[in-house]
CSV table of C-alpha atoms and ligand atoms in Angstrom, one decimal:
chain,number,residue,atom,x,y,z
M,1,MET,CA,-2.8,-82.4,88.8
M,2,SER,CA,0.9,-83.2,88.4
M,3,GLN,CA,2.4,-85.1,85.9
M,4,THR,CA,2.5,-88.9,85.2
M,5,LYS,CA,4.7,-89.1,82.3
M,6,ILE,CA,7.4,-86.5,82.3
M,7,VAL,CA,8.8,-86.4,79.0
M,8,LEU,CA,11.9,-84.4,77.2
M,9,GLU,CA,12.3,-83.2,73.6
M,10,GLU,CA,15.0,-84.8,71.7
M,11,SER,CA,16.6,-81.4,71.5
M,12,GLU,CA,17.0,-82.1,75.4
M,13,ILE,CA,19.4,-85.2,75.0
M,14,PRO,CA,22.5,-84.4,77.2
M,15,THR,CA,25.6,-83.4,74.6
M,16,HIS,CA,27.9,-84.4,77.3
M,17,TRP,CA,28.2,-87.4,79.5
M,18,TYR,CA,29.5,-86.8,83.1
M,19,ASN,CA,32.6,-88.2,84.5
M,20,VAL,CA,32.4,-88.9,88.4
M,21,VAL,CA,36.2,-88.9,88.5
M,22,ALA,CA,36.2,-85.2,88.7
M,23,ASP,CA,34.3,-85.2,91.6
M,24,MET,CA,35.7,-88.2,93.9
M,25,PRO,CA,37.9,-87.1,96.7
M,26,ASN,CA,40.6,-89.7,95.3
M,27,ARG,CA,41.6,-90.7,92.1
M,28,PRO,CA,40.7,-94.2,91.1
M,29,ALA,CA,43.5,-96.8,91.7
M,30,PRO,CA,45.0,-97.7,88.1
M,31,PRO,CA,44.8,-101.2,86.8
M,32,LEU,CA,47.7,-103.6,87.1
M,33,GLY,CA,49.6,-105.6,84.9
M,34,PRO,CA,50.4,-109.5,85.5
M,35,ASP,CA,53.8,-107.8,87.2
M,36,GLY,CA,51.9,-106.1,89.6
M,37,LYS,CA,53.1,-102.7,88.2
M,38,PRO,CA,50.5,-100.2,86.9
M,39,ILE,CA,49.8,-100.8,83.2
M,40,PRO,CA,50.4,-97.9,80.6
M,41,PRO,CA,46.7,-97.1,79.0
M,42,GLN,CA,48.2,-97.7,75.5
M,43,ALA,CA,48.5,-101.6,76.3
M,44,LEU,CA,44.8,-101.8,75.9
M,45,GLY,CA,45.0,-100.8,72.4
M,46,ALA,CA,45.4,-104.2,71.1
M,47,ILE,CA,41.8,-104.7,72.3
M,48,PHE,CA,40.3,-100.9,72.6
M,49,PRO,CA,40.4,-97.8,70.3
M,50,GLU,CA,42.3,-94.8,71.7
M,51,ALA,CA,39.1,-92.9,72.0
M,52,LEU,CA,37.7,-95.1,74.7
M,53,ILE,CA,41.1,-95.7,76.3
M,54,LEU,CA,41.4,-91.9,76.7
M,55,GLN,CA,37.6,-92.0,78.2
M,56,GLU,CA,38.8,-94.8,80.4
M,57,VAL,CA,41.7,-92.7,82.2
M,58,SER,CA,40.0,-89.2,81.7
M,59,GLY,CA,39.9,-87.0,84.6
M,60,GLU,CA,37.5,-84.5,82.9
M,61,ARG,CA,34.0,-83.7,84.2
M,62,TRP,CA,32.5,-83.3,81.0
M,63,ILE,CA,33.0,-85.5,77.6
M,64,PRO,CA,31.0,-84.2,74.4
M,65,ILE,CA,28.8,-86.8,72.8
M,66,PRO,CA,29.7,-87.2,69.1
M,67,GLU,CA,26.7,-86.2,66.9
M,68,PRO,CA,26.2,-89.5,65.2
M,69,VAL,CA,26.2,-91.0,68.7
M,70,ARG,CA,23.4,-88.7,69.6
M,71,GLU,CA,21.7,-89.3,66.6
M,72,ALA,CA,21.6,-93.0,67.5
M,73,TYR,CA,20.0,-92.0,70.6
M,74,ARG,CA,17.2,-90.3,69.0
M,75,LEU,CA,15.7,-93.6,68.2
M,76,TRP,CA,14.6,-94.2,72.0
M,77,ARG,CA,16.0,-91.1,73.8
M,78,PRO,CA,14.9,-89.1,76.1
M,79,SER,CA,13.5,-91.8,77.9
M,80,PRO,CA,10.7,-91.3,79.9
M,81,LEU,CA,10.4,-90.9,83.7
M,82,TYR,CA,7.3,-91.9,85.4
M,83,ARG,CA,5.6,-90.9,88.6
M,84,ALA,CA,4.4,-94.1,90.0
M,85,ARG,CA,1.0,-93.0,91.4
M,86,ARG,CA,-0.4,-96.5,91.0
M,87,LEU,CA,2.0,-98.3,93.1
M,88,GLU,CA,2.1,-95.6,95.7
M,89,GLN,CA,-1.8,-95.9,96.2
M,90,ALA,CA,-1.2,-99.6,96.1
M,91,LEU,CA,1.5,-99.5,98.9
M,92,GLY,CA,-0.3,-96.5,101.0
M,93,THR,CA,2.8,-94.7,101.2
M,94,PRO,CA,3.0,-90.9,101.9
M,95,ALA,CA,6.5,-91.4,99.5
M,96,LYS,CA,6.6,-90.0,95.9
M,97,ILE,CA,8.1,-92.8,94.0
M,98,TYR,CA,9.5,-91.9,90.3
M,99,TYR,CA,11.2,-94.5,87.9
M,100,LYS,CA,13.2,-93.7,84.9
M,101,TYR,CA,12.6,-96.2,82.1
M,102,GLU,CA,15.1,-97.5,80.2
M,103,GLY,CA,13.1,-100.6,78.7
M,104,VAL,CA,12.2,-98.2,75.6
M,105,SER,CA,15.2,-99.0,73.6
M,106,ALA,CA,15.0,-101.5,70.8
M,107,ALA,CA,17.1,-103.9,72.8
M,108,GLY,CA,14.8,-103.5,76.0
M,109,SER,CA,17.4,-102.2,78.3
M,110,HIS,CA,19.7,-99.5,78.9
M,111,LYS,CA,22.7,-101.2,77.5
M,112,PRO,CA,22.6,-99.6,74.2
M,113,ASN,CA,23.2,-96.3,75.8
M,114,THR,CA,26.9,-97.6,75.7
M,115,ALA,CA,26.6,-100.3,72.7
M,116,VAL,CA,26.1,-97.2,70.3
M,117,ALA,CA,29.1,-95.4,71.8
M,118,GLN,CA,31.4,-98.1,71.4
M,119,ALA,CA,30.5,-99.3,68.0
M,120,TYR,CA,31.1,-95.3,66.9
M,121,TYR,CA,34.7,-95.3,68.2
M,122,ASN,CA,35.6,-98.7,66.6
M,123,LYS,CA,34.2,-97.7,63.3
M,124,GLU,CA,36.1,-94.4,63.5
M,125,ALA,CA,38.9,-96.3,64.4
M,126,GLY,CA,38.8,-98.7,61.3
M,127,ILE,CA,37.8,-101.8,63.1
M,128,THR,CA,35.5,-103.9,61.5
M,129,ARG,CA,34.5,-106.6,64.1
M,130,LEU,CA,33.8,-106.5,67.6
M,131,SER,CA,33.8,-109.5,70.0
M,132,THR,CA,31.9,-109.6,73.0
M,133,GLU,CA,30.3,-111.7,76.1
M,134,THR,CA,26.9,-111.9,77.2
M,135,GLY,CA,25.3,-113.5,80.2
M,136,ALA,CA,21.5,-113.2,79.9
M,137,GLY,CA,21.5,-111.7,76.5
M,138,GLN,CA,20.8,-108.0,76.9
M,139,TRP,CA,24.3,-107.0,76.5
M,140,GLY,CA,25.0,-109.3,73.2
M,141,SER,CA,21.6,-108.0,71.7
M,142,SER,CA,22.5,-104.5,72.3
M,143,LEU,CA,25.8,-104.8,70.7
M,144,ALA,CA,24.3,-106.6,68.0
M,145,LEU,CA,21.8,-103.9,67.4
M,146,ALA,CA,24.8,-101.0,67.7
M,147,GLY,CA,26.8,-103.5,65.3
M,148,GLN,CA,23.9,-103.0,62.7
M,149,LEU,CA,23.4,-99.0,63.2
M,150,PHE,CA,27.2,-98.7,62.2
M,151,GLY,CA,28.2,-101.4,60.2
M,152,LEU,CA,30.3,-103.5,62.3
M,153,ALA,CA,30.3,-107.3,62.2
M,154,VAL,CA,29.7,-109.1,66.0
M,155,ARG,CA,30.2,-112.1,67.4
M,156,VAL,CA,28.8,-112.9,70.9
M,157,TYR,CA,30.3,-115.7,73.2
M,158,MET,CA,26.8,-116.5,75.0
M,159,VAL,CA,27.0,-117.9,78.6
M,160,LYS,CA,26.0,-121.7,77.9
M,161,VAL,CA,23.0,-121.8,80.6
M,162,SER,CA,21.5,-118.6,79.1
M,163,TYR,CA,22.2,-119.6,75.7
M,164,GLU,CA,19.6,-122.8,76.5
M,165,GLN,CA,17.3,-120.9,78.5
M,166,LYS,CA,16.8,-118.1,76.3
M,167,PRO,CA,16.8,-119.0,72.9
M,168,PHE,CA,14.9,-116.0,71.9
M,169,ARG,CA,17.6,-113.6,73.0
M,170,ARG,CA,19.8,-115.4,70.6
M,171,SER,CA,17.2,-114.9,67.7
M,172,MET,CA,17.4,-111.3,68.4
M,173,MET,CA,20.8,-111.2,68.1
M,174,GLN,CA,20.9,-113.0,65.1
M,175,THR,CA,17.9,-110.8,63.5
M,176,TRP,CA,20.6,-107.9,64.0
M,177,GLY,CA,23.1,-110.0,62.4
M,178,ALA,CA,25.2,-111.3,65.2
M,179,GLU,CA,27.0,-114.5,65.5
M,180,VAL,CA,26.2,-116.4,68.5
M,181,TYR,CA,28.1,-118.8,70.4
M,182,ALA,CA,27.4,-121.1,73.6
M,183,SER,CA,30.3,-120.4,75.9
M,184,PRO,CA,32.8,-122.1,76.9
M,185,THR,CA,33.2,-123.1,73.2
M,186,ASP,CA,36.1,-125.4,71.4
M,187,ARG,CA,36.9,-122.0,69.4
M,188,THR,CA,39.5,-120.6,71.7
M,189,GLU,CA,42.3,-121.5,73.8
M,190,SER,CA,40.3,-120.2,77.2
M,191,GLY,CA,37.4,-121.8,76.3
M,192,ARG,CA,39.5,-125.2,75.7
M,193,LYS,CA,40.7,-125.1,78.9
M,194,ILE,CA,37.7,-124.6,81.0
M,195,LEU,CA,36.1,-127.5,78.8
M,196,ALA,CA,39.2,-130.1,79.6
M,197,ALA,CA,38.6,-129.2,83.4
M,198,ASP,CA,34.6,-129.4,83.2
M,199,PRO,CA,33.1,-130.8,80.1
M,200,ALA,CA,29.7,-130.1,81.5
M,201,SER,CA,30.5,-126.5,82.6
M,202,PRO,CA,27.4,-124.3,82.3
M,203,GLY,CA,29.6,-121.3,81.4
M,204,SER,CA,29.8,-118.0,83.3
M,205,LEU,CA,30.5,-114.1,82.4
M,206,GLY,CA,34.2,-114.4,83.4
M,207,ILE,CA,34.8,-117.5,81.1
M,208,ALA,CA,32.6,-116.0,78.2
M,209,ILE,CA,34.8,-112.4,78.9
M,210,SER,CA,38.2,-115.1,78.4
M,211,GLU,CA,36.9,-115.9,75.2
M,212,ALA,CA,35.9,-112.8,73.6
M,213,VAL,CA,39.3,-111.0,74.8
M,214,GLU,CA,41.3,-113.7,73.3
M,215,GLU,CA,39.9,-113.5,70.3
M,216,ALA,CA,39.9,-109.6,70.1
M,217,ALA,CA,43.8,-109.8,71.2
M,218,SER,CA,44.4,-112.3,68.3
M,219,ARG,CA,42.8,-110.2,65.3
M,220,LYS,CA,43.6,-107.0,64.1
M,221,ASP,CA,40.6,-106.2,62.7
M,222,THR,CA,38.4,-107.1,66.0
M,223,ASN,CA,38.4,-105.1,69.1
M,224,TYR,CA,36.5,-106.4,72.4
M,225,SER,CA,33.5,-104.7,73.9
M,226,LEU,CA,32.3,-104.8,77.3
M,227,GLY,CA,29.1,-103.9,78.4
M,228,SER,CA,29.5,-102.6,82.1
M,229,VAL,CA,32.5,-102.7,84.7
M,230,LEU,CA,34.7,-100.1,82.8
M,231,ASN,CA,34.9,-96.3,83.3
M,232,HIS,CA,34.0,-95.4,80.1
M,233,VAL,CA,30.8,-97.6,80.0
M,234,LEU,CA,29.6,-95.8,83.5
M,235,LEU,CA,30.5,-93.0,81.5
M,236,HIS,CA,28.2,-93.4,78.5
M,237,GLN,CA,25.4,-94.4,80.7
M,238,THR,CA,25.3,-91.0,82.9
M,239,ILE,CA,22.9,-89.5,80.1
M,240,ILE,CA,20.1,-91.5,82.2
M,241,GLY,CA,20.7,-89.7,85.5
M,242,GLN,CA,21.4,-86.5,83.7
M,243,GLU,CA,17.8,-86.7,82.0
M,244,ALA,CA,16.1,-87.7,85.3
M,245,LYS,CA,17.6,-84.7,86.7
M,246,LYS,CA,16.1,-82.8,84.2
M,247,GLN,CA,12.6,-84.3,84.2
M,248,LEU,CA,12.4,-84.2,87.9
M,249,GLU,CA,13.1,-80.3,87.7
M,250,LYS,CA,10.3,-79.9,85.5
M,251,VAL,CA,7.8,-80.9,88.6
M,252,GLY,CA,9.9,-79.1,91.0
M,253,ASP,CA,11.4,-82.3,92.6
M,254,TYR,CA,14.6,-83.9,93.7
M,255,PRO,CA,14.9,-87.4,95.4
M,256,ASP,CA,15.8,-88.5,98.7
M,257,VAL,CA,17.4,-91.6,97.5
M,258,VAL,CA,18.2,-92.8,94.0
M,259,ILE,CA,18.2,-97.0,93.5
M,260,ALA,CA,19.3,-99.0,90.8
M,261,SER,CA,20.6,-102.8,90.4
M,262,CYS,CA,24.1,-103.8,90.4
M,263,GLY,CA,25.9,-106.2,88.5
M,264,GLY,CA,28.7,-104.5,86.8
M,265,GLY,CA,27.6,-101.1,88.2
M,266,SER,CA,26.8,-99.4,84.8
M,267,ASN,CA,22.8,-98.7,85.5
M,268,PHE,CA,23.5,-97.6,88.8
M,269,GLY,CA,26.4,-95.5,87.6
M,270,GLY,CA,24.4,-94.1,85.0
M,271,ILE,CA,21.6,-92.9,87.3
M,272,ALA,CA,23.2,-92.5,90.4
M,273,PHE,CA,26.7,-90.7,89.0
M,274,PRO,CA,24.8,-87.2,87.9
M,275,PHE,CA,23.3,-87.1,91.6
M,276,PHE,CA,26.7,-87.7,93.0
M,277,ALA,CA,27.9,-84.6,91.5
M,278,ASP,CA,25.4,-82.8,93.8
M,279,LYS,CA,26.1,-84.8,96.3
M,280,ALA,CA,29.9,-83.9,96.2
M,281,ALA,CA,28.5,-80.2,96.2
M,282,GLY,CA,27.1,-80.6,99.8
M,283,ARG,CA,23.3,-81.7,98.7
M,284,ARG,CA,22.0,-84.7,100.7
M,285,VAL,CA,20.9,-87.5,98.6
M,286,ARG,CA,21.2,-91.4,99.4
M,287,LEU,CA,22.6,-93.7,96.3
M,288,VAL,CA,21.9,-97.2,96.9
M,289,ALA,CA,23.3,-100.0,94.7
M,290,VAL,CA,21.2,-103.4,95.1
M,291,GLU,CA,22.7,-106.9,94.1
M,292,PRO,CA,21.5,-110.5,94.5
M,293,THR,CA,22.2,-112.2,98.1
M,294,SER,CA,23.3,-115.3,95.9
M,295,CYS,CA,26.3,-113.0,94.1
M,296,PRO,CA,26.8,-110.3,97.1
M,297,THR,CA,29.8,-108.6,95.3
M,298,LEU,CA,29.5,-105.3,97.3
M,299,THR,CA,28.2,-106.4,100.6
M,300,LYS,CA,30.2,-109.8,101.0
M,301,GLY,CA,33.2,-109.4,98.6
M,302,LYS,CA,36.4,-108.3,99.4
M,303,TYR,CA,38.1,-104.8,98.1
M,304,ALA,CA,41.3,-106.4,96.2
M,305,TYR,CA,43.1,-106.5,93.1
M,306,ASP,CA,41.5,-109.0,90.9
M,307,PHE,CA,41.1,-110.2,87.5
M,308,GLY,CA,37.9,-109.2,85.4
M,309,ASP,CA,37.7,-112.6,83.6
M,310,THR,CA,38.1,-116.2,84.8
M,311,VAL,CA,41.0,-117.4,82.9
M,312,GLY,CA,43.3,-114.2,83.8
M,313,LEU,CA,43.6,-112.3,80.6
M,314,THR,CA,42.7,-108.8,81.8
M,315,PRO,CA,44.4,-106.4,83.8
M,316,LEU,CA,44.0,-106.4,87.5
M,317,MET,CA,41.4,-103.9,89.1
M,318,LEU,CA,41.0,-102.8,92.3
M,319,MET,CA,37.3,-103.6,93.1
M,320,TYR,CA,35.2,-105.5,95.2
M,321,THR,CA,34.8,-109.0,94.3
M,322,LEU,CA,34.1,-112.6,95.1
M,323,GLY,CA,37.0,-114.2,93.2
M,324,HIS,CA,37.6,-114.2,89.5
M,325,ASP,CA,36.5,-118.1,89.5
M,326,PHE,CA,33.7,-117.8,91.7
M,327,MET,CA,30.6,-119.6,90.0
M,328,PRO,CA,27.4,-117.9,91.3
M,329,PRO,CA,24.1,-119.9,91.5
M,330,GLY,CA,21.9,-119.9,88.2
M,331,ILE,CA,19.6,-117.3,89.3
M,332,HIS,CA,17.1,-115.5,86.9
M,333,ALA,CA,18.8,-112.1,87.2
M,334,GLY,CA,21.4,-113.3,84.6
M,335,GLY,CA,23.1,-109.7,84.2
M,336,LEU,CA,23.6,-109.5,87.9
M,337,ARG,CA,26.0,-112.8,88.0
M,338,TYR,CA,29.3,-111.2,87.9
M,339,HIS,CA,32.1,-111.9,90.7
M,340,GLY,CA,33.3,-108.2,90.3
M,341,ASP,CA,32.1,-104.6,90.3
M,342,SER,CA,33.1,-101.5,88.8
M,343,PRO,CA,35.9,-99.9,90.3
M,344,LEU,CA,34.4,-96.8,90.4
M,345,VAL,CA,31.4,-97.8,92.2
M,346,SER,CA,33.5,-100.0,94.4
M,347,GLN,CA,35.6,-97.3,95.4
M,348,LEU,CA,33.0,-95.0,96.3
M,349,TYR,CA,31.5,-97.9,98.3
M,350,HIS,CA,34.5,-98.3,100.0
M,351,GLU,CA,34.8,-94.8,101.1
M,352,LYS,CA,31.2,-95.0,102.4
M,353,LEU,CA,29.9,-92.5,99.6
M,354,ILE,CA,27.4,-94.6,98.4
M,355,GLU,CA,25.3,-97.3,100.1
M,356,ALA,CA,24.5,-101.0,98.7
M,357,VAL,CA,22.3,-103.6,99.8
M,358,ALA,CA,21.6,-107.3,99.0
M,359,VAL,CA,17.9,-109.0,98.4
M,360,PRO,CA,17.1,-112.4,97.8
M,361,GLN,CA,15.5,-113.9,94.7
M,362,LEU,CA,11.9,-114.6,95.7
M,363,ALA,CA,11.1,-111.0,96.9
M,364,THR,CA,12.6,-109.5,94.0
M,365,PHE,CA,9.9,-111.2,92.0
M,366,GLU,CA,6.9,-110.3,94.6
M,367,ALA,CA,7.7,-106.8,94.3
M,368,GLY,CA,8.3,-107.0,90.1
M,369,VAL,CA,4.7,-108.5,90.3
M,370,ALA,CA,3.4,-106.0,92.6
M,371,PHE,CA,4.9,-103.0,90.1
M,372,ALA,CA,3.5,-104.9,87.0
M,373,ARG,CA,-0.1,-105.3,88.5
M,374,ALA,CA,0.2,-101.6,89.2
M,375,GLU,CA,2.0,-99.8,86.8
M,376,GLY,CA,1.7,-102.0,84.0
M,377,ILE,CA,5.4,-102.7,82.7
M,378,ILE,CA,6.8,-106.0,83.4
M,379,PRO,CA,10.4,-105.5,84.8
M,380,ALA,CA,13.4,-107.6,84.0
M,381,PRO,CA,14.4,-109.9,86.9
M,382,GLU,CA,17.5,-107.6,87.3
M,383,SER,CA,15.2,-104.6,87.5
M,384,ASN,CA,13.1,-106.2,90.1
M,385,HIS,CA,16.0,-105.9,92.5
M,386,ALA,CA,15.6,-102.0,92.3
M,387,VAL,CA,11.9,-102.3,92.5
M,388,ARG,CA,12.3,-104.1,95.7
M,389,VAL,CA,14.2,-102.0,97.5
M,390,ALA,CA,12.2,-98.7,96.2
M,391,ILE,CA,9.2,-100.6,97.6
M,392,ASP,CA,10.8,-101.3,101.0
M,393,GLU,CA,11.9,-97.6,101.2
M,394,ALA,CA,8.3,-96.5,100.4
M,395,LEU,CA,7.1,-98.7,103.2
M,396,ALA,CA,9.5,-97.6,105.5
M,397,ALA,CA,8.3,-94.0,104.8
M,398,LYS,CA,4.6,-95.3,105.6
M,399,ARG,CA,5.5,-96.7,108.7
M,400,THR,CA,7.3,-93.5,109.8
M,401,GLY,CA,4.8,-90.8,108.5
M,402,GLU,CA,7.8,-89.2,106.7
M,403,PRO,CA,7.7,-87.5,103.4
M,404,LYS,CA,10.3,-89.2,101.1
M,405,THR,CA,11.1,-88.9,97.2
M,406,ILE,CA,12.2,-92.2,96.0
M,407,LEU,CA,13.8,-92.4,92.3
M,408,PHE,CA,14.8,-95.9,90.9
M,409,ASN,CA,16.3,-97.0,87.6
M,410,LEU,CA,13.9,-99.5,85.7
M,411,SER,CA,16.6,-100.6,83.8
M,412,GLY,CA,14.8,-103.0,81.3
M,413,HIS,CA,11.4,-105.0,80.4
M,414,GLY,CA,11.1,-108.6,81.1
M,415,HIS,CA,9.4,-109.5,78.0
M,416,PHE,CA,12.3,-112.2,77.2
M,417,ASP,CA,12.3,-113.6,80.8
M,418,MET,CA,8.7,-114.8,81.4
M,419,ALA,CA,10.0,-118.1,81.4
M,420,ALA,CA,11.5,-117.0,85.0
M,421,TYR,CA,8.1,-115.4,85.7
M,422,ASP,CA,6.5,-118.8,84.9
M,423,ARG,CA,8.6,-120.4,87.5
M,424,TYR,CA,7.8,-117.9,90.1
M,425,PHE,CA,4.2,-118.6,89.5
M,426,ALA,CA,4.5,-122.3,89.6
M,427,GLY,CA,6.3,-121.9,93.1
M,428,GLU,CA,9.5,-123.3,91.5
M,429,LEU,CA,11.9,-120.3,92.2
M,430,GLU,CA,14.3,-120.8,95.2
M,431,ASP,CA,16.1,-118.3,97.5
M,432,TYR,CA,20.0,-119.4,97.6
M,433,GLU,CA,21.5,-118.9,100.5
M,434,TYR,CA,24.6,-116.8,100.9
M,435,PRO,CA,27.3,-119.3,99.3
M,436,LYS,CA,29.9,-118.6,101.6
M,437,GLU,CA,31.9,-121.9,101.2
M,438,ALA,CA,32.1,-121.1,97.4
M,439,ILE,CA,33.1,-117.6,98.0
M,440,GLU,CA,35.7,-118.4,100.7
M,441,ARG,CA,37.2,-121.0,98.2
M,442,SER,CA,37.3,-118.4,95.6
M,443,MET,CA,38.9,-115.8,97.9
M,444,GLN,CA,41.9,-117.9,98.6
M,445,ARG,CA,42.7,-117.9,94.7
M,446,LEU,CA,42.7,-114.1,94.5
M,447,PRO,CA,46.1,-112.9,92.6
M,448,LYS,CA,48.8,-111.6,95.3
M,449,VAL,CA,49.6,-108.1,94.5
M,450,GLY,CA,50.9,-105.0,96.6
B,1,PLP,C1,22.6,-105.9,82.3
B,1,PLP,C2,21.5,-105.3,83.3
B,1,PLP,C3,21.5,-105.0,84.5
B,1,PLP,C4,22.8,-105.2,85.5
B,1,PLP,O1,24.3,-104.7,84.7
B,1,PLP,P1,24.8,-103.5,85.3
B,1,PLP,O2,26.2,-103.5,84.5
B,1,PLP,O3,25.1,-103.6,86.6
B,1,PLP,O4,23.9,-102.3,84.8
B,1,PLP,C5,20.5,-104.5,85.0
B,1,PLP,N1,19.3,-104.6,84.3
B,1,PLP,C6,19.2,-105.0,83.3
B,1,PLP,C7,17.6,-104.8,82.6
B,1,PLP,C8,20.2,-105.7,82.5
B,1,PLP,O5,20.1,-106.0,81.3
């Protein structure tokens, strides 16, 4: 009888992060300044420590993980890999389904994997405070935890709708010592500008980023910390895929397809990039990013230079975007409501080296409930997007009778999202149409470069 739960020893926590840039056929396009010229990496020094800037532009394949960061990882890593036998049985599929479970971190998702690394490098650089944004609260709580572990104060601008919908994520951040404000606030120039135009603004990730960046840029003791999108963030998350590969090796398996939900791209990059290394070396493996139909960045967005925030304070990045002022519908997978996407994921998608698919909200909850009933774990609404596509792949294998090995990233648990499950059970959740007109309007306001 083969294993259900495949675990590694603490000593098997990876010693290096994997940098996908080394195996990409083309170098990533540089970020541009307001004048349309590539910005020198040092220009980011006002908000990031040098070590992270160097990682952001590095072409080295392997980057060593500092020992204090590996020490922090020991609190929840290596994370378990499960064979979803009960789900396979429930579906009656010949496919093998594996999932890597990142909900075992104290914050309940993959996000602390980069939060502790970012806190460490900022501390080393003499920084005492971090500012950041959070959507559903997953990133804010991860950075609050990391700030506590490394002795840094943390201030979080939390998207207002989530602040109101998810009071317990806020108390969690406060428990770990962070200050939390509902964004837009009247504390920053950016927030005041948004409120002047729309006093009832529900906020968005893009707006909250503007506020957090503005604060970091204006204070010497404060740096900014981002939970996804940037190259160094995806780099830190590659411990997920490295561990998963080692775990599959132990049971003599290898995936035909690797699936993860995709908001800013970090949990997808985290599990998929180490497999991309094999793909670049000629091995066959499909890598699939899953996004919501209500915020279909890769599948319906444009590959263009755009701002990472709403107000336009960040450098321009070449990525798939729905337009920096696109306001996605208030779906419950708050972590997937971002107008842009990781430039690395975007470039690999543009070059047709990875796949993307968009799925509607109701189908993701249906999949999440089926998963919980079979496997026990209640997934985060974001993770339900990956569960949906993993189930679809397994059902396709059932129709064709072909053997198939599926791996997906269960990026977090849904214990703070039960209100969303309540609404699903009450029949109150809706599928939002692809918001074509809103996207087209935002697209007309893309910055003109090149
Ligand atoms: C934030 C989050 C995501 C999506 O963010 P990425 O940057 O795309 O990884 C997915 N799942 C969970 C549980 C999250 O908290």
